[in-house]
Amino acid sequence: RNHVVRFRASDGVRLIGVELGRGPRVVILAHQGASNLCIWLPYGRTLAARGYRVLVFDHRGFDSSGRASHWRRQNRVDFDVIGAIRTVRARGATSVVLGGGSLGGAAVLSAAALATPPVDGVISFASPSQYGLIDVFGAVASFQIPALFLAAELDGEFPEVARTLYDRCASPDKQLAIVSGGRHGAPLLRDPG
């Protein structure tokens, strides 16, 4: 309970998260659909042990977090990430990196394009090209931050989406990694390679 963080998305939706570790270097991890913040806890603990502060949270409409009051904001999970960025900066973060799996990938890529001041980097674990009203291809076209796009080769259309995101990304500091197997989103980290 000491690590629970309550905050608001940029449009006011009430969100619940857990903070691991300490320090000014922060990693925000956004979960994928049919999941919750727990999917990131093993990786979050690893990052915390390496000196990072980590915020994992439940998106709007998931588990303990609230719901949007208007249908047009129901899937605006990028607003959740913007709220998380504001929260960690208010709590002393000097460096913020975003990571997200599947719908969380769409959330962090869109939020990275919207964040002011910019975040320090973003990692997408099998983002779709669009989630609700979020245009992920459009978001990466404005990037000037480091970006890493990951997908598993047997994960449906996601390797091709990762390639297209990489191609459309405007950042001069970008990487693409298509790994073997078929794991989707955060479980890509279970493969030591």
Tab-separated table of C-alpha atoms in Angstrom:
chain	number	residue	atom	x	y	z
A	1	ARG	CA	0.000	0.000	0.000
A	2	ASN	CA	2.930	2.351	0.597
A	3	HIS	CA	3.757	2.182	-3.112
A	4	VAL	CA	0.254	2.944	-4.469
A	5	VAL	CA	0.068	6.117	-6.559
A	6	ARG	CA	-3.262	7.792	-7.274
A	7	PHE	CA	-3.293	10.325	-10.091
A	8	ARG	CA	-5.423	11.704	-12.905
A	9	ALA	CA	-5.153	11.303	-16.655
A	10	SER	CA	-4.818	14.549	-18.601
A	11	ASP	CA	-8.614	14.538	-19.124
A	12	GLY	CA	-9.336	13.941	-15.438
A	13	VAL	CA	-9.957	10.166	-15.334
A	14	ARG	CA	-8.900	8.720	-11.964
A	15	LEU	CA	-6.020	6.221	-12.262
A	16	ILE	CA	-4.245	3.859	-9.876
A	17	GLY	CA	-0.615	2.792	-10.138
A	18	VAL	CA	2.294	1.314	-8.203
A	19	GLU	CA	5.709	2.922	-7.889
A	20	LEU	CA	8.836	0.802	-7.523
A	21	GLY	CA	12.337	2.023	-6.718
A	22	ARG	CA	13.648	5.518	-6.107
A	23	GLY	CA	15.485	8.255	-7.877
A	24	PRO	CA	15.081	10.878	-10.587
A	25	ARG	CA	15.362	8.489	-13.575
A	26	VAL	CA	11.845	7.164	-14.194
A	27	VAL	CA	10.403	4.507	-16.481
A	28	ILE	CA	6.610	4.517	-17.019
A	29	LEU	CA	5.186	1.187	-18.192
A	30	ALA	CA	1.745	0.984	-19.846
A	31	HIS	CA	0.013	-2.411	-19.894
A	32	GLN	CA	-1.690	-4.188	-22.774
A	33	GLY	CA	-5.355	-5.153	-23.141
A	34	ALA	CA	-6.771	-8.175	-21.280
A	35	SER	CA	-4.163	-7.367	-18.639
A	36	ASN	CA	-3.368	-4.859	-15.909
A	37	LEU	CA	-0.341	-3.270	-14.249
A	38	CYS	CA	0.762	-6.658	-12.862
A	39	ILE	CA	2.090	-7.729	-16.268
A	40	TRP	CA	4.932	-5.211	-15.817
A	41	LEU	CA	5.797	-5.933	-12.155
A	42	PRO	CA	8.636	-8.449	-12.832
A	43	TYR	CA	10.330	-6.075	-15.299
A	44	GLY	CA	9.586	-3.097	-13.043
A	45	ARG	CA	11.334	-4.824	-10.139
A	46	THR	CA	14.347	-5.538	-12.360
A	47	LEU	CA	14.551	-1.876	-13.399
A	48	ALA	CA	14.125	-0.715	-9.788
A	49	ALA	CA	17.007	-2.985	-8.733
A	50	ARG	CA	19.133	-1.258	-11.382
A	51	GLY	CA	18.480	2.205	-9.941
A	52	TYR	CA	15.375	3.363	-11.799
A	53	ARG	CA	12.084	4.519	-10.344
A	54	VAL	CA	9.250	2.745	-12.151
A	55	LEU	CA	5.561	3.619	-12.397
A	56	VAL	CA	3.179	0.897	-13.566
A	57	PHE	CA	-0.533	1.717	-13.656
A	58	ASP	CA	-3.957	0.495	-14.716
A	59	HIS	CA	-5.360	2.257	-17.787
A	60	ARG	CA	-8.840	3.759	-17.787
A	61	GLY	CA	-11.498	1.071	-17.666
A	62	PHE	CA	-9.109	-1.537	-16.235
A	63	ASP	CA	-9.144	-2.930	-12.693
A	64	SER	CA	-8.928	-0.163	-10.060
A	65	SER	CA	-8.792	2.818	-12.416
A	66	GLY	CA	-11.819	4.873	-13.387
A	67	ARG	CA	-13.645	5.192	-16.698
A	68	ALA	CA	-13.996	8.099	-19.100
A	69	SER	CA	-17.346	9.863	-18.934
A	70	HIS	CA	-17.608	10.424	-22.706
A	71	TRP	CA	-17.362	7.716	-25.384
A	72	ARG	CA	-14.872	9.763	-27.444
A	73	ARG	CA	-12.365	9.523	-24.573
A	74	GLN	CA	-13.076	5.896	-23.667
A	75	ASN	CA	-9.974	4.594	-25.494
A	76	ARG	CA	-7.692	7.636	-25.056
A	77	VAL	CA	-5.104	5.653	-23.129
A	78	ASP	CA	-2.507	8.186	-24.274
A	79	PHE	CA	-4.175	10.684	-21.890
A	80	ASP	CA	-3.416	8.190	-19.085
A	81	VAL	CA	0.281	8.230	-19.971
A	82	ILE	CA	0.328	12.049	-20.131
A	83	GLY	CA	-1.122	12.054	-16.597
A	84	ALA	CA	1.571	9.600	-15.485
A	85	ILE	CA	4.304	11.796	-17.000
A	86	ARG	CA	2.956	14.871	-15.180
A	87	THR	CA	2.768	12.909	-11.926
A	88	VAL	CA	6.356	11.622	-11.975
A	89	ARG	CA	7.705	15.024	-13.008
A	90	ALA	CA	5.838	16.631	-10.100
A	91	ARG	CA	7.504	14.022	-7.864
A	92	GLY	CA	11.042	14.914	-8.988
A	93	ALA	CA	11.692	12.965	-12.204
A	94	THR	CA	14.501	14.470	-14.263
A	95	SER	CA	14.458	11.762	-16.950
A	96	VAL	CA	11.350	9.928	-18.219
A	97	VAL	CA	11.289	6.938	-20.567
A	98	LEU	CA	8.022	5.322	-21.661
A	99	GLY	CA	7.388	1.652	-22.437
A	100	GLY	CA	4.151	-0.021	-23.435
A	101	GLY	CA	2.809	-3.310	-24.761
A	102	SER	CA	0.114	-3.555	-27.450
A	103	LEU	CA	-2.547	-0.965	-26.525
A	104	GLY	CA	0.005	0.378	-24.043
A	105	GLY	CA	2.421	0.683	-26.970
A	106	ALA	CA	-0.098	2.846	-28.801
A	107	ALA	CA	-0.570	4.840	-25.582
A	108	VAL	CA	3.134	5.566	-25.039
A	109	LEU	CA	3.849	6.356	-28.695
A	110	SER	CA	0.994	8.863	-28.861
A	111	ALA	CA	1.863	10.333	-25.449
A	112	ALA	CA	5.505	10.704	-26.491
A	113	ALA	CA	4.355	12.847	-29.421
A	114	LEU	CA	2.158	14.985	-27.133
A	115	ALA	CA	4.406	15.369	-24.071
A	116	THR	CA	5.742	18.830	-23.257
A	117	PRO	CA	8.569	18.971	-22.442
A	118	PRO	CA	9.502	15.874	-24.439
A	119	VAL	CA	10.234	12.556	-22.748
A	120	ASP	CA	13.716	11.053	-23.027
A	121	GLY	CA	12.755	7.949	-24.993
A	122	VAL	CA	10.023	5.460	-25.822
A	123	ILE	CA	9.812	1.684	-26.314
A	124	SER	CA	6.923	-0.014	-28.100
A	125	PHE	CA	6.311	-3.706	-27.488
A	126	ALA	CA	3.984	-4.700	-30.383
A	127	SER	CA	1.945	-1.535	-30.786
A	128	PRO	CA	-1.015	-1.572	-33.174
A	129	SER	CA	-1.144	1.105	-35.879
A	130	GLN	CA	-4.266	2.590	-34.325
A	131	TYR	CA	-6.146	2.222	-31.062
A	132	GLY	CA	-9.553	3.865	-30.896
A	133	LEU	CA	-8.980	7.444	-32.029
A	134	ILE	CA	-5.208	7.233	-31.529
A	135	ASP	CA	-3.309	7.428	-34.835
A	136	VAL	CA	-0.003	5.798	-33.960
A	137	PHE	CA	1.549	6.201	-37.427
A	138	GLY	CA	0.809	9.930	-37.257
A	139	ALA	CA	2.314	10.201	-33.780
A	140	VAL	CA	5.725	8.747	-34.675
A	141	ALA	CA	6.025	11.043	-37.712
A	142	SER	CA	6.794	13.924	-35.320
A	143	PHE	CA	9.334	12.152	-33.082
A	144	GLN	CA	12.707	13.671	-32.292
A	145	ILE	CA	13.370	11.363	-29.311
A	146	PRO	CA	15.022	7.922	-29.160
A	147	ALA	CA	12.533	5.196	-30.107
A	148	LEU	CA	12.688	1.398	-30.057
A	149	PHE	CA	10.068	-0.705	-31.867
A	150	LEU	CA	9.842	-4.384	-30.864
A	151	ALA	CA	7.697	-7.273	-32.096
A	152	ALA	CA	7.883	-11.055	-32.380
A	153	GLU	CA	8.092	-12.503	-35.895
A	154	LEU	CA	5.101	-14.843	-35.394
A	155	ASP	CA	2.829	-12.276	-33.711
A	156	GLY	CA	0.311	-11.720	-36.523
A	157	GLU	CA	0.491	-8.303	-38.176
A	158	PHE	CA	2.579	-6.737	-35.385
A	159	PRO	CA	6.037	-7.261	-36.980
A	160	GLU	CA	4.861	-5.435	-40.104
A	161	VAL	CA	3.335	-2.653	-38.004
A	162	ALA	CA	6.649	-2.335	-36.101
A	163	ARG	CA	8.525	-2.041	-39.422
A	164	THR	CA	6.113	0.628	-40.655
A	165	LEU	CA	6.369	2.542	-37.363
A	166	TYR	CA	10.150	2.427	-37.671
A	167	ASP	CA	10.001	3.647	-41.277
A	168	ARG	CA	7.606	6.494	-40.464
A	169	CYS	CA	9.426	7.545	-37.303
A	170	ALA	CA	11.102	10.932	-37.820
A	171	SER	CA	13.663	10.440	-35.047
A	172	PRO	CA	17.303	10.131	-36.133
A	173	ASP	CA	17.789	7.836	-33.109
A	174	LYS	CA	15.518	4.849	-33.734
A	175	GLN	CA	15.843	1.067	-33.655
A	176	LEU	CA	13.776	-1.882	-34.816
A	177	ALA	CA	13.990	-5.383	-33.311
A	178	ILE	CA	11.939	-8.274	-34.681
A	179	VAL	CA	12.639	-11.224	-32.398
A	180	SER	CA	11.918	-14.926	-32.868
A	181	GLY	CA	8.779	-16.520	-31.478
A	182	GLY	CA	5.218	-15.377	-31.120
A	183	ARG	CA	4.985	-13.624	-27.751
A	184	HIS	CA	2.908	-10.455	-27.745
A	185	GLY	CA	3.680	-7.234	-25.897
A	186	ALA	CA	5.308	-7.287	-22.452
A	187	PRO	CA	5.909	-11.093	-22.512
A	188	LEU	CA	8.602	-10.412	-25.150
A	189	LEU	CA	10.817	-9.690	-22.126
A	190	ARG	CA	10.554	-13.318	-20.960
A	191	ASP	CA	12.938	-14.260	-23.763
A	192	PRO	CA	16.476	-13.536	-22.532
A	193	GLY	CA	17.604	-12.795	-26.101
